[in-house]
């Protein structure tokens, strides 16, 4: 099996947690400077949701971060009553969507600029990262899942690529709502909830931990563009120059700062990469490490104007589960003493072509063992703590529901075989060079 990629991010400094009331302008500037000097261990530990935590910092000086954020109800009401006294498990999803967080279509000029066609990849979950923060707060781990992983989808849709979990459930629910006479906007919103729930259920089954995920964060196409523009770019490094038409990437070899269009292209390219989706995951992990370094820099934390721009960008492009209160969450995460986070990729068997599609073969038992090893701290939720969904309007399709007749039944998967040795880890102490 291949433990595809590993990235470790370390920080040794403590965080001073400001009081909740909004300070005066002079005290505000002083506090920002203190935080900038002492680092931002919480931001580092939650690098995959760094923009959200920076939003929390902004609340201390600018306003309420929960105000204006888009939310979605993907967990049962019973979960809201469960105190956050155990592990926190966040599913971070990058959505290749042509709408913003409020469901408004992206302008034509923005789509053209981002090299995003009308339907190419629409509503596909291109990035899926499970962030596990144990109860003792000694470490955090972010586990990446290749979008092309060949898995059994929840909802009775059979075996398909992992990134189909959302779109199959979305399409199924959308058609059902249209037949019931729902308007397009209402049908779209309810179908998105069904897609999100089905993705969560698929991943939890895939890793062998039903009920584990308790937080959800979704960013869309425009997020990398908006946030990196607000930050002034993120430093990355390429082993060789790249130029690829579909993603629009056109970058030289070596260290460089990317923002906006090229930042999106850097993390989005999957064609013409020697390792395909696994190489793209390596880029995403390297980019997130750079994003954390930039978020922690004095240039951001000591600059109220830039901080405000980042918050504005986040609110335009991020959707959170509605049980996520950012100030409360950030306060509970202040016990992360080590400031360490590891980026890991699930073990894979290899590539294959199934039904004419390029897929990544995985061994579910190996994935179970891998995730168990990374999350066995005695604090994760169990399925008994989460009640089954009861909402008929937003629940994912039941196991008896099959994909529509337009979806061909997948052929049998090839037999699993052993894989090649794992590639060397990516370290985040510096700027890692990637394919």
Coordinates of C-alpha atoms in Angstrom, one line a residue:
X1 CA 0.0 0.0 0.0
X2 CA 1.1 3.5 -0.6
X3 CA 0.9 6.2 2.1
X4 CA 0.9 8.7 -0.7
X5 CA 2.0 11.9 0.8
X6 CA 2.9 13.3 4.2
X7 CA 3.2 17.0 5.2
X8 CA 4.1 18.1 8.7
X9 CA 3.6 21.7 9.9
X10 CA 5.1 22.8 13.2
X11 CA 4.8 25.9 15.3
X12 CA 6.3 26.4 18.8
X13 CA 4.8 29.7 19.9
X14 CA 1.8 30.3 22.2
X15 CA -1.3 32.3 21.3
X16 CA -2.6 35.1 23.5
X17 CA -6.4 34.9 23.3
X18 CA -8.0 38.3 23.3
X19 CA -11.1 39.1 25.4
X20 CA -14.4 39.0 23.6
X21 CA -15.3 42.7 23.7
X22 CA -14.1 44.8 20.8
X23 CA -11.1 46.9 21.9
X24 CA -10.4 50.5 21.2
X25 CA -8.5 51.3 17.9
X26 CA -5.2 51.7 19.7
X27 CA -5.6 48.6 21.9
X28 CA -6.8 46.8 18.7
X29 CA -3.6 47.6 16.9
X30 CA -1.5 46.5 19.9
X31 CA -3.3 43.2 20.3
X32 CA -2.9 42.4 16.6
X33 CA 0.8 43.1 16.9
X34 CA 1.0 40.8 19.9
X35 CA -0.8 38.0 18.1
X36 CA 1.4 38.5 15.1
X37 CA 4.6 38.3 17.1
X38 CA 3.5 35.2 19.1
X39 CA 2.4 33.3 16.1
X40 CA -0.9 31.6 15.7
X41 CA -0.7 28.1 16.9
X42 CA -4.4 27.6 16.4
X43 CA -4.2 28.8 12.8
X44 CA -1.4 26.3 12.2
X45 CA -3.2 23.4 13.8
X46 CA -6.2 24.1 11.7
X47 CA -4.5 25.0 8.5
X48 CA -7.0 23.3 6.3
X49 CA -9.6 25.6 7.7
X50 CA -7.2 28.5 8.2
X51 CA -9.4 31.0 6.5
X52 CA -12.1 30.3 9.0
X53 CA -9.8 30.8 12.0
X54 CA -8.5 34.0 10.6
X55 CA -12.1 35.0 10.3
X56 CA -12.3 34.4 14.1
X57 CA -9.3 36.6 14.7
X58 CA -11.0 39.2 12.6
X59 CA -14.1 39.1 14.8
X60 CA -11.9 40.3 17.7
X61 CA -11.1 43.5 15.9
X62 CA -13.7 44.0 13.1
X63 CA -17.0 42.2 13.8
X64 CA -18.8 38.9 14.3
X65 CA -17.5 36.2 12.0
X66 CA -20.7 34.2 12.0
X67 CA -22.6 37.2 10.6
X68 CA -22.9 36.8 6.8
X69 CA -21.6 33.3 6.7
X70 CA -23.5 30.8 4.6
X71 CA -24.6 27.7 6.5
X72 CA -26.0 24.3 5.7
X73 CA -27.9 21.7 7.9
X74 CA -26.1 18.5 7.2
X75 CA -26.2 17.0 10.7
X76 CA -29.1 15.9 12.9
X77 CA -30.4 18.2 15.6
X78 CA -29.3 15.7 18.2
X79 CA -25.7 16.5 17.3
X80 CA -26.1 20.1 18.3
X81 CA -26.7 19.0 21.9
X82 CA -23.5 17.0 22.1
X83 CA -20.8 19.1 23.8
X84 CA -17.5 19.5 22.0
X85 CA -15.6 17.6 24.7
X86 CA -14.2 14.9 22.5
X87 CA -12.5 14.8 19.2
X88 CA -13.4 17.3 16.5
X89 CA -13.6 15.8 13.0
X90 CA -14.0 18.3 10.1
X91 CA -14.8 17.4 6.5
X92 CA -13.3 20.1 4.3
X93 CA -14.6 19.9 0.7
X94 CA -13.4 21.8 -2.3
X95 CA -16.3 22.1 -4.7
X96 CA -15.8 22.7 -8.4
X97 CA -19.0 24.8 -8.6
X98 CA -20.0 27.6 -10.8
X99 CA -21.9 29.4 -8.0
X100 CA -20.8 31.4 -4.9
X101 CA -21.6 30.4 -1.3
X102 CA -25.1 32.0 -1.6
X103 CA -25.9 30.0 -4.7
X104 CA -25.6 32.9 -7.2
X105 CA -24.0 32.0 -10.5
X106 CA -20.4 33.3 -11.0
X107 CA -20.2 36.0 -13.7
X108 CA -19.3 34.9 -17.2
X109 CA -16.1 36.9 -17.1
X110 CA -15.1 35.2 -13.8
X111 CA -15.7 31.7 -15.3
X112 CA -13.6 32.6 -18.3
X113 CA -10.8 34.0 -16.2
X114 CA -10.8 30.8 -14.0
X115 CA -10.9 28.6 -17.1
X116 CA -14.1 27.1 -15.8
X117 CA -16.6 25.9 -18.4
X118 CA -20.4 25.9 -17.9
X119 CA -20.6 22.3 -17.0
X120 CA -17.1 20.8 -16.9
X121 CA -16.9 19.4 -13.4
X122 CA -19.9 21.3 -12.1
X123 CA -20.8 20.3 -8.5
X124 CA -17.9 17.8 -8.4
X125 CA -16.1 17.5 -5.1
X126 CA -12.5 17.9 -6.3
X127 CA -10.9 18.1 -2.8
X128 CA -11.9 16.0 0.3
X129 CA -9.9 16.4 3.5
X130 CA -10.8 15.0 6.9
X131 CA -9.3 17.0 9.7
X132 CA -9.0 15.1 13.0
X133 CA -8.3 17.0 16.2
X134 CA -8.1 14.7 19.3
X135 CA -9.5 15.6 22.7
X136 CA -6.1 16.0 24.3
X137 CA -5.1 18.6 21.7
X138 CA -1.6 17.2 21.2
X139 CA -1.7 17.0 17.5
X140 CA -4.0 17.3 14.5
X141 CA -4.0 15.4 11.2
X142 CA -5.5 16.2 7.8
X143 CA -6.2 13.2 5.7
X144 CA -6.7 13.7 1.9
X145 CA -8.9 11.4 -0.2
X146 CA -8.2 11.1 -4.0
X147 CA -11.3 12.2 -5.8
X148 CA -11.0 9.3 -8.2
X149 CA -10.9 6.6 -5.5
X150 CA -13.1 3.7 -6.6
X151 CA -15.5 3.2 -3.7
X152 CA -19.0 2.1 -2.7
X153 CA -21.2 5.2 -2.6
X154 CA -23.9 5.7 0.1
X155 CA -27.5 6.0 -1.0
X156 CA -27.5 2.8 -3.1
X157 CA -25.6 4.2 -6.1
X158 CA -23.1 1.4 -6.3
X159 CA -19.4 1.6 -6.9
X160 CA -18.2 4.8 -8.5
X161 CA -15.5 7.5 -8.1
X162 CA -15.6 9.1 -4.6
X163 CA -16.4 12.5 -6.1
X164 CA -19.6 11.1 -7.5
X165 CA -21.1 10.7 -4.0
X166 CA -22.3 14.4 -3.9
X167 CA -23.4 14.7 -7.5
X168 CA -25.4 11.4 -7.8
X169 CA -27.4 12.3 -4.6
X170 CA -27.8 15.9 -5.8
X171 CA -29.2 14.9 -9.2
X172 CA -31.5 12.3 -7.7
X173 CA -33.0 14.7 -5.2
X174 CA -33.2 17.6 -7.6
X175 CA -35.2 15.5 -10.1
X176 CA -37.5 14.4 -7.3
X177 CA -38.1 17.9 -6.1
X178 CA -38.8 19.2 -9.6
X179 CA -41.4 16.5 -10.1
X180 CA -43.0 17.7 -6.9
X181 CA -43.2 21.2 -8.3
X182 CA -40.4 22.9 -6.3
X183 CA -38.9 26.0 -7.8
X184 CA -35.4 25.8 -9.1
X185 CA -33.7 27.7 -6.3
X186 CA -35.4 25.7 -3.6
X187 CA -34.7 22.4 -5.4
X188 CA -31.1 23.3 -5.8
X189 CA -30.6 24.2 -2.1
X190 CA -32.3 21.0 -0.9
X191 CA -30.5 18.9 -3.4
X192 CA -27.1 20.3 -2.2
X193 CA -28.0 19.3 1.3
X194 CA -28.7 15.8 0.1
X195 CA -25.4 15.7 -1.8
X196 CA -23.5 16.8 1.2
X197 CA -25.1 14.3 3.5
X198 CA -24.4 11.5 1.0
X199 CA -20.8 12.5 0.7
X200 CA -20.4 12.5 4.5
X201 CA -22.1 9.1 4.7
X202 CA -19.9 7.7 1.9
X203 CA -16.7 8.8 3.5
X204 CA -17.7 7.6 7.0
X205 CA -18.5 4.2 5.5
X206 CA -15.3 4.2 3.5
X207 CA -13.1 4.8 6.5
X208 CA -15.2 2.4 8.7
X209 CA -16.3 5.1 11.2
X210 CA -20.0 5.9 10.9
X211 CA -21.0 9.1 12.8
X212 CA -17.4 10.3 13.1
X213 CA -17.6 13.6 11.1
X214 CA -19.2 16.4 13.1
X215 CA -18.2 19.6 11.2
X216 CA -18.4 20.4 7.5
X217 CA -16.8 23.2 5.5
X218 CA -17.1 23.7 1.8
X219 CA -15.3 26.1 -0.4
X220 CA -15.9 26.7 -4.1
X221 CA -14.1 27.6 -7.3
X222 CA -13.9 31.3 -6.5
X223 CA -12.4 30.7 -3.0
X224 CA -8.8 30.3 -3.9
X225 CA -9.1 33.2 -6.3
X226 CA -10.7 35.5 -3.7
X227 CA -8.7 34.5 -0.7
X228 CA -5.3 34.5 -2.3
X229 CA -6.0 37.9 -3.9
X230 CA -6.9 39.2 -0.5
X231 CA -3.7 37.7 1.0
X232 CA -1.5 39.0 -1.7
X233 CA -0.5 35.5 -2.8
X234 CA 1.0 32.3 -1.4
X235 CA 4.5 31.0 -2.0
X236 CA 4.9 27.7 -3.8
X237 CA 7.6 25.8 -5.6
X238 CA 7.5 23.7 -8.8
X239 CA 10.1 21.1 -9.8
X240 CA 9.7 21.9 -13.4
X241 CA 7.8 24.5 -15.5
X242 CA 4.2 23.7 -16.2
X243 CA 1.8 24.8 -18.9
X244 CA -1.6 23.0 -19.3
X245 CA -4.6 24.3 -21.2
X246 CA -7.5 22.8 -19.3
X247 CA -6.6 24.3 -16.0
X248 CA -4.9 27.3 -17.4
X249 CA -1.8 26.8 -15.4
X250 CA 1.3 28.5 -16.8
X251 CA 4.1 28.7 -14.2
X252 CA 7.9 28.5 -14.3
X253 CA 10.0 26.1 -12.2
X254 CA 11.2 27.1 -8.8
X255 CA 9.9 29.2 -6.0
X256 CA 7.2 31.8 -6.8
X257 CA 4.2 33.5 -5.3
X258 CA 0.8 32.6 -6.9
X259 CA -2.5 34.3 -6.4
X260 CA -5.9 34.5 -8.0
X261 CA -6.1 32.6 -11.3
X262 CA -2.7 30.9 -11.1
X263 CA -3.3 29.9 -7.5
X264 CA -6.5 28.1 -8.5
X265 CA -4.8 26.6 -11.5
X266 CA -1.9 25.4 -9.3
X267 CA -4.2 23.3 -7.1
X268 CA -6.6 22.3 -9.8
X269 CA -4.4 20.9 -12.5
X270 CA -4.6 17.1 -12.8
X271 CA -3.8 16.5 -16.5
X272 CA -0.2 16.1 -17.6
X273 CA 0.9 15.3 -14.1
X274 CA 3.0 12.2 -13.7
X275 CA 1.1 11.0 -10.6
X276 CA -2.3 12.3 -11.7
X277 CA -4.7 13.0 -8.8
X278 CA -2.0 12.0 -6.2
X279 CA 0.3 14.7 -7.6
X280 CA -2.6 17.2 -7.4
X281 CA -3.1 16.2 -3.7
X282 CA 0.6 16.9 -3.2
X283 CA 0.1 20.4 -4.6
X284 CA -2.9 21.0 -2.5
X285 CA -1.1 20.0 0.7
X286 CA 1.9 22.2 -0.2
X287 CA -0.4 25.1 -1.0
X288 CA -2.2 24.7 2.3
X289 CA 1.1 24.8 4.1
X290 CA 2.0 28.0 2.3
X291 CA -1.4 29.4 3.1
X292 CA -0.9 28.8 6.8
X293 CA 2.5 30.5 6.7
X294 CA 1.0 33.5 5.0
X295 CA -2.0 33.6 7.4
X296 CA 0.5 33.6 10.3
X297 CA 2.6 36.4 8.9
X298 CA 2.7 39.9 10.4
X299 CA 1.7 41.0 6.9
X300 CA -1.8 39.6 7.5
X301 CA -2.4 39.5 11.3
X302 CA -1.0 43.0 11.8
X303 CA -2.9 44.5 8.9
X304 CA -6.5 45.2 9.7
X305 CA -7.3 46.2 6.1
X306 CA -5.9 42.9 4.7
X307 CA -7.6 41.0 7.5
X308 CA -10.9 42.6 6.6
X309 CA -10.4 41.7 2.9
X310 CA -9.7 38.0 3.8
X311 CA -12.9 37.9 5.9
X312 CA -14.9 39.4 3.1
X313 CA -13.5 36.8 0.7
X314 CA -14.3 33.9 3.1
X315 CA -17.9 35.0 3.5
X316 CA -18.4 35.1 -0.3
X317 CA -17.1 31.6 -0.9
X318 CA -17.4 29.4 2.2
X319 CA -20.3 27.2 3.4
X320 CA -20.3 25.8 7.0
X321 CA -22.4 23.3 8.8
X322 CA -24.9 25.3 10.9
X323 CA -23.6 23.7 14.2
X324 CA -20.3 25.5 13.9
X325 CA -19.9 28.6 16.1
X326 CA -16.5 30.0 15.2
X327 CA -15.7 31.9 18.4
X328 CA -16.7 29.0 20.6
X329 CA -14.8 26.5 18.4
X330 CA -11.7 28.6 18.4
X331 CA -11.8 29.0 22.2
X332 CA -12.1 25.2 22.5
X333 CA -9.1 24.7 20.2
X334 CA -6.8 26.8 22.3
X335 CA -5.5 23.7 24.1
X336 CA -3.6 22.5 21.0
X337 CA -0.3 22.6 22.8
X338 CA 2.0 21.1 20.2
X339 CA 0.9 23.2 17.2
X340 CA 1.5 20.2 15.0
X341 CA -0.4 19.2 12.0
X342 CA 0.3 16.4 9.5
X343 CA -1.0 16.2 6.0
X344 CA -1.5 12.5 5.0
X345 CA -3.0 10.7 2.0
X346 CA -4.9 7.4 2.3
X347 CA -3.1 4.3 1.0
X348 CA -3.9 3.4 -2.6
X349 CA -3.3 0.2 -4.6
X350 CA -2.8 1.9 -8.0
X351 CA -4.4 3.3 -11.1
X352 CA -6.9 1.4 -13.3
X353 CA -9.4 2.0 -16.1
X354 CA -12.9 0.9 -15.3
X355 CA -15.8 1.5 -17.7
X356 CA -13.5 3.8 -19.7
X357 CA -12.8 6.0 -16.7
X358 CA -9.4 6.5 -15.0
X359 CA -9.8 5.5 -11.3
X360 CA -7.6 5.1 -8.2
X361 CA -8.0 1.6 -6.7
X362 CA -8.1 1.4 -2.9
X363 CA -8.3 -1.4 -0.4
X364 CA -11.1 -0.4 2.2
X365 CA -9.5 -2.6 4.9
X366 CA -6.2 -0.9 4.5
X367 CA -7.9 2.5 4.6
X368 CA -9.7 1.5 7.8
X369 CA -6.4 0.5 9.4
X370 CA -4.7 3.7 8.2
X371 CA -7.4 6.0 9.5
X372 CA -7.6 4.0 12.8
X373 CA -3.9 4.5 13.3
X374 CA -4.2 8.3 12.8
X375 CA -7.3 8.9 14.8
X376 CA -7.2 6.3 17.6
X377 CA -7.0 8.6 20.6
X378 CA -10.1 7.4 22.4
X379 CA -12.1 10.6 21.7
X380 CA -13.8 10.1 18.3
X381 CA -17.5 9.9 18.1
X382 CA -19.3 6.6 17.6
X383 CA -22.3 5.8 15.6
X384 CA -24.4 5.4 18.7
X385 CA -24.0 9.1 19.5
X386 CA -25.5 10.3 16.2
X387 CA -29.1 9.6 15.5
X388 CA -30.1 8.7 11.9
X389 CA -31.4 11.4 9.6
X390 CA -35.2 11.9 9.7
X391 CA -35.6 14.8 7.3
X392 CA -37.4 13.7 4.2
X393 CA -36.6 16.8 2.3
X394 CA -32.9 16.8 2.7
X395 CA -31.9 13.2 3.5
X396 CA -29.7 11.3 1.0
X397 CA -31.3 8.6 -1.1
X398 CA -32.0 5.4 0.8
X399 CA -30.1 2.2 0.1
X400 CA -33.0 1.0 -2.1
X401 CA -32.7 3.9 -4.4
X402 CA -30.5 3.4 -7.4
X403 CA -28.8 5.8 -9.8
X404 CA -30.9 6.9 -12.7
X405 CA -31.0 4.8 -15.9
X406 CA -28.6 7.3 -17.5
X407 CA -25.8 6.0 -15.2
X408 CA -24.3 2.8 -16.5
X409 CA -23.7 0.0 -14.1
X410 CA -20.0 -0.2 -13.3
X411 CA -18.1 -3.3 -14.3
X412 CA -16.3 -5.3 -11.7
X413 CA -13.2 -3.8 -10.2
X414 CA -9.8 -5.4 -11.0
X415 CA -8.3 -7.5 -8.3
X416 CA -6.2 -5.6 -5.8
X417 CA -2.5 -6.0 -5.9
X418 CA 0.4 -4.6 -3.8
X419 CA 1.6 -1.1 -4.6
X420 CA 4.9 0.6 -5.2
X421 CA 6.9 2.2 -2.2
X422 CA 5.5 5.4 -0.8
X423 CA 7.0 8.7 -2.2
X424 CA 9.1 10.8 0.2
X425 CA 7.1 13.1 2.6
X426 CA 6.5 16.7 2.0
X427 CA 7.7 18.9 4.8
X428 CA 6.2 22.2 5.6
X429 CA 9.2 23.7 7.5
X430 CA 10.2 25.2 4.2
X431 CA 8.5 25.7 0.8
X432 CA 8.3 22.1 -0.7
X433 CA 8.9 21.7 -4.4
X434 CA 6.2 19.5 -6.0
X435 CA 5.4 18.2 -9.5

